[in-house]
Amino acid sequence: MTENTRRRDLFRPVQLIGLSLLCGVFAGMVTLIATGAFTDKVMRMVDRGTYAGIPPWNLAFIVTGGIFIAALLILSILILAVDPADFTKPHDRPVLYDKTDDGDAPADGAADAGSAPGDAPQI
């Protein structure tokens, strides 16, 4: 990656839409299976699972669309939280550690001032 890497280059919109569509289709398939849309054709529509009178295929279509929109919104908001410059910097330490000049000194000053460097900590 170069210095001029843009957010769009890091996570293209097609990937964002594809991932959201995958989430929506998965939720739709779970809805179809849970409502019994693939049950035996001998059974009448009354015997199949419905939700407030909505047939399983219509309900799955509604759930697929809703989850697609929700996933697209959530993923796009999360993409805005990522700084593209973070992808060019190497991360050689755990992310949640405090930033210190030297890696050995604790950030909260928990080291006892009266102890020698070789002494064991007192409990």
PDB file of C-alpha atoms in Angstrom:
ATOM      1  CA  MET A   1       0.000   0.000   0.000  1.00  0.00           C
ATOM      2  CA  THR A   2       1.121   3.490  -0.688  1.00  0.00           C
ATOM      3  CA  GLU A   3       0.870   6.745   1.216  1.00  0.00           C
ATOM      4  CA  ASN A   4      -2.137   7.809  -0.858  1.00  0.00           C
ATOM      5  CA  THR A   5      -4.283   4.780  -0.069  1.00  0.00           C
ATOM      6  CA  ARG A   6      -7.911   5.776   0.157  1.00  0.00           C
ATOM      7  CA  ARG A   7     -10.676   4.239   2.244  1.00  0.00           C
ATOM      8  CA  ARG A   8     -12.463   3.230  -0.952  1.00  0.00           C
ATOM      9  CA  ASP A   9      -9.413   1.259  -2.064  1.00  0.00           C
ATOM     10  CA  LEU A  10      -9.203  -0.531   1.265  1.00  0.00           C
ATOM     11  CA  PHE A  11     -12.779  -1.763   1.358  1.00  0.00           C
ATOM     12  CA  ARG A  12     -14.573  -1.437  -1.946  1.00  0.00           C
ATOM     13  CA  PRO A  13     -18.333  -0.782  -1.989  1.00  0.00           C
ATOM     14  CA  VAL A  14     -18.959  -4.000  -3.898  1.00  0.00           C
ATOM     15  CA  GLN A  15     -17.514  -5.984  -1.016  1.00  0.00           C
ATOM     16  CA  LEU A  16     -19.664  -4.052   1.452  1.00  0.00           C
ATOM     17  CA  ILE A  17     -22.833  -4.720  -0.536  1.00  0.00           C
ATOM     18  CA  GLY A  18     -21.857  -8.356  -1.108  1.00  0.00           C
ATOM     19  CA  LEU A  19     -21.300  -8.997   2.592  1.00  0.00           C
ATOM     20  CA  SER A  20     -24.614  -7.336   3.451  1.00  0.00           C
ATOM     21  CA  LEU A  21     -26.398  -9.380   0.796  1.00  0.00           C
ATOM     22  CA  LEU A  22     -24.843 -12.555   2.180  1.00  0.00           C
ATOM     23  CA  CYS A  23     -26.125 -11.672   5.673  1.00  0.00           C
ATOM     24  CA  GLY A  24     -29.594 -10.990   4.279  1.00  0.00           C
ATOM     25  CA  VAL A  25     -29.766 -14.226   2.292  1.00  0.00           C
ATOM     26  CA  PHE A  26     -28.611 -16.211   5.317  1.00  0.00           C
ATOM     27  CA  ALA A  27     -31.328 -14.654   7.487  1.00  0.00           C
ATOM     28  CA  GLY A  28     -33.903 -15.331   4.764  1.00  0.00           C
ATOM     29  CA  MET A  29     -32.910 -18.989   4.530  1.00  0.00           C
ATOM     30  CA  VAL A  30     -33.096 -19.370   8.302  1.00  0.00           C
ATOM     31  CA  THR A  31     -36.569 -17.810   8.203  1.00  0.00           C
ATOM     32  CA  LEU A  32     -37.699 -20.176   5.433  1.00  0.00           C
ATOM     33  CA  ILE A  33     -36.458 -23.211   7.331  1.00  0.00           C
ATOM     34  CA  ALA A  34     -37.904 -22.032  10.646  1.00  0.00           C
ATOM     35  CA  THR A  35     -41.361 -21.318   9.209  1.00  0.00           C
ATOM     36  CA  GLY A  36     -41.570 -24.640   7.385  1.00  0.00           C
ATOM     37  CA  ALA A  37     -41.544 -23.408   3.790  1.00  0.00           C
ATOM     38  CA  PHE A  38     -39.859 -26.598   2.570  1.00  0.00           C
ATOM     39  CA  THR A  39     -42.329 -28.997   4.178  1.00  0.00           C
ATOM     40  CA  ASP A  40     -44.278 -31.608   2.258  1.00  0.00           C
ATOM     41  CA  LYS A  41     -46.507 -30.278  -0.553  1.00  0.00           C
ATOM     42  CA  VAL A  42     -49.417 -32.360   0.740  1.00  0.00           C
ATOM     43  CA  MET A  43     -49.764 -30.045   3.704  1.00  0.00           C
ATOM     44  CA  ARG A  44     -52.077 -27.091   3.281  1.00  0.00           C
ATOM     45  CA  MET A  45     -50.990 -23.488   3.765  1.00  0.00           C
ATOM     46  CA  VAL A  46     -52.938 -23.416   7.031  1.00  0.00           C
ATOM     47  CA  ASP A  47     -50.782 -26.213   8.446  1.00  0.00           C
ATOM     48  CA  ARG A  48     -47.511 -24.499   7.563  1.00  0.00           C
ATOM     49  CA  GLY A  49     -45.949 -21.992   9.887  1.00  0.00           C
ATOM     50  CA  THR A  50     -47.116 -18.449   9.328  1.00  0.00           C
ATOM     51  CA  TYR A  51     -46.485 -15.270  11.224  1.00  0.00           C
ATOM     52  CA  ALA A  52     -49.597 -13.120  11.576  1.00  0.00           C
ATOM     53  CA  GLY A  53     -51.013 -14.638   8.381  1.00  0.00           C
ATOM     54  CA  ILE A  54     -47.941 -13.895   6.232  1.00  0.00           C
ATOM     55  CA  PRO A  55     -46.871 -16.886   4.114  1.00  0.00           C
ATOM     56  CA  PRO A  56     -43.315 -18.177   4.746  1.00  0.00           C
ATOM     57  CA  TRP A  57     -41.910 -17.001   1.394  1.00  0.00           C
ATOM     58  CA  ASN A  58     -43.226 -13.458   1.874  1.00  0.00           C
ATOM     59  CA  LEU A  59     -41.922 -13.369   5.433  1.00  0.00           C
ATOM     60  CA  ALA A  60     -38.491 -14.565   4.259  1.00  0.00           C
ATOM     61  CA  PHE A  61     -38.448 -11.822   1.604  1.00  0.00           C
ATOM     62  CA  ILE A  62     -39.235  -9.183   4.242  1.00  0.00           C
ATOM     63  CA  VAL A  63     -36.579 -10.521   6.638  1.00  0.00           C
ATOM     64  CA  THR A  64     -33.979 -10.702   3.845  1.00  0.00           C
ATOM     65  CA  GLY A  65     -34.579  -7.074   2.886  1.00  0.00           C
ATOM     66  CA  GLY A  66     -34.554  -5.860   6.473  1.00  0.00           C
ATOM     67  CA  ILE A  67     -31.346  -7.653   7.390  1.00  0.00           C
ATOM     68  CA  PHE A  68     -29.691  -6.496   4.148  1.00  0.00           C
ATOM     69  CA  ILE A  69     -30.455  -2.857   4.950  1.00  0.00           C
ATOM     70  CA  ALA A  70     -29.447  -3.207   8.604  1.00  0.00           C
ATOM     71  CA  ALA A  71     -26.162  -4.966   7.769  1.00  0.00           C
ATOM     72  CA  LEU A  72     -25.356  -2.400   5.078  1.00  0.00           C
ATOM     73  CA  LEU A  73     -25.961   0.450   7.504  1.00  0.00           C
ATOM     74  CA  ILE A  74     -23.959  -1.111  10.344  1.00  0.00           C
ATOM     75  CA  LEU A  75     -21.000  -2.085   8.143  1.00  0.00           C
ATOM     76  CA  SER A  76     -20.834   1.324   6.489  1.00  0.00           C
ATOM     77  CA  ILE A  77     -20.820   3.061   9.876  1.00  0.00           C
ATOM     78  CA  LEU A  78     -18.039   0.742  11.053  1.00  0.00           C
ATOM     79  CA  ILE A  79     -16.022   1.528   7.908  1.00  0.00           C
ATOM     80  CA  LEU A  80     -16.206   5.235   8.768  1.00  0.00           C
ATOM     81  CA  ALA A  81     -14.530   4.476  12.106  1.00  0.00           C
ATOM     82  CA  VAL A  82     -11.419   3.048  10.403  1.00  0.00           C
ATOM     83  CA  ASP A  83      -8.599   5.444   9.631  1.00  0.00           C
ATOM     84  CA  PRO A  84      -6.964   4.490   6.312  1.00  0.00           C
ATOM     85  CA  ALA A  85      -3.573   5.531   7.689  1.00  0.00           C
ATOM     86  CA  ASP A  86      -3.797   2.712  10.258  1.00  0.00           C
ATOM     87  CA  PHE A  87      -3.410   0.170   7.475  1.00  0.00           C
ATOM     88  CA  THR A  88      -0.019   1.536   6.464  1.00  0.00           C
ATOM     89  CA  LYS A  89       1.442   1.600   9.990  1.00  0.00           C
ATOM     90  CA  PRO A  90       2.927  -1.661  11.288  1.00  0.00           C
ATOM     91  CA  HIS A  91       1.401  -2.907  14.540  1.00  0.00           C
ATOM     92  CA  ASP A  92       4.089  -4.700  16.538  1.00  0.00           C
ATOM     93  CA  ARG A  93       2.341  -4.667  19.916  1.00  0.00           C
ATOM     94  CA  PRO A  94      -1.116  -5.513  21.212  1.00  0.00           C
ATOM     95  CA  VAL A  95      -3.620  -2.831  20.351  1.00  0.00           C
ATOM     96  CA  LEU A  96      -5.007  -2.249  23.850  1.00  0.00           C
ATOM     97  CA  TYR A  97      -1.640  -1.617  25.539  1.00  0.00           C
ATOM     98  CA  ASP A  98      -0.831   1.908  26.667  1.00  0.00           C
ATOM     99  CA  LYS A  99       1.523   3.889  24.492  1.00  0.00           C
ATOM    100  CA  THR A 100       4.848   4.321  26.313  1.00  0.00           C
ATOM    101  CA  ASP A 101       8.305   5.411  25.199  1.00  0.00           C
ATOM    102  CA  ASP A 102      10.004   2.264  26.450  1.00  0.00           C
ATOM    103  CA  GLY A 103       8.133  -1.027  26.412  1.00  0.00           C
ATOM    104  CA  ASP A 104       9.376  -2.119  29.876  1.00  0.00           C
ATOM    105  CA  ALA A 105       7.986   0.689  32.045  1.00  0.00           C
ATOM    106  CA  PRO A 106       4.342   0.348  33.142  1.00  0.00           C
ATOM    107  CA  ALA A 107       2.129   3.270  32.182  1.00  0.00           C
ATOM    108  CA  ASP A 108       0.279   3.586  35.496  1.00  0.00           C
ATOM    109  CA  GLY A 109       3.398   4.026  37.681  1.00  0.00           C
ATOM    110  CA  ALA A 110       2.823   0.787  39.572  1.00  0.00           C
ATOM    111  CA  ALA A 111       6.560   0.207  40.076  1.00  0.00           C
ATOM    112  CA  ASP A 112       7.634   0.735  43.681  1.00  0.00           C
ATOM    113  CA  ALA A 113      10.172   3.593  43.934  1.00  0.00           C
ATOM    114  CA  GLY A 114      11.923   2.061  46.970  1.00  0.00           C
ATOM    115  CA  SER A 115      12.740  -1.327  45.476  1.00  0.00           C
ATOM    116  CA  ALA A 116      15.912  -2.220  43.667  1.00  0.00           C
ATOM    117  CA  PRO A 117      15.741  -3.426  40.064  1.00  0.00           C
ATOM    118  CA  GLY A 118      16.458  -7.057  40.985  1.00  0.00           C
ATOM    119  CA  ASP A 119      14.083  -7.327  43.971  1.00  0.00           C
ATOM    120  CA  ALA A 120      10.943  -9.420  43.837  1.00  0.00           C
ATOM    121  CA  PRO A 121       7.692  -7.508  44.316  1.00  0.00           C
ATOM    122  CA  GLN A 122       6.179  -7.530  47.805  1.00  0.00           C
ATOM    123  CA  ILE A 123       2.722  -9.004  48.115  1.00  0.00           C
TER     124      ILE A 123
END
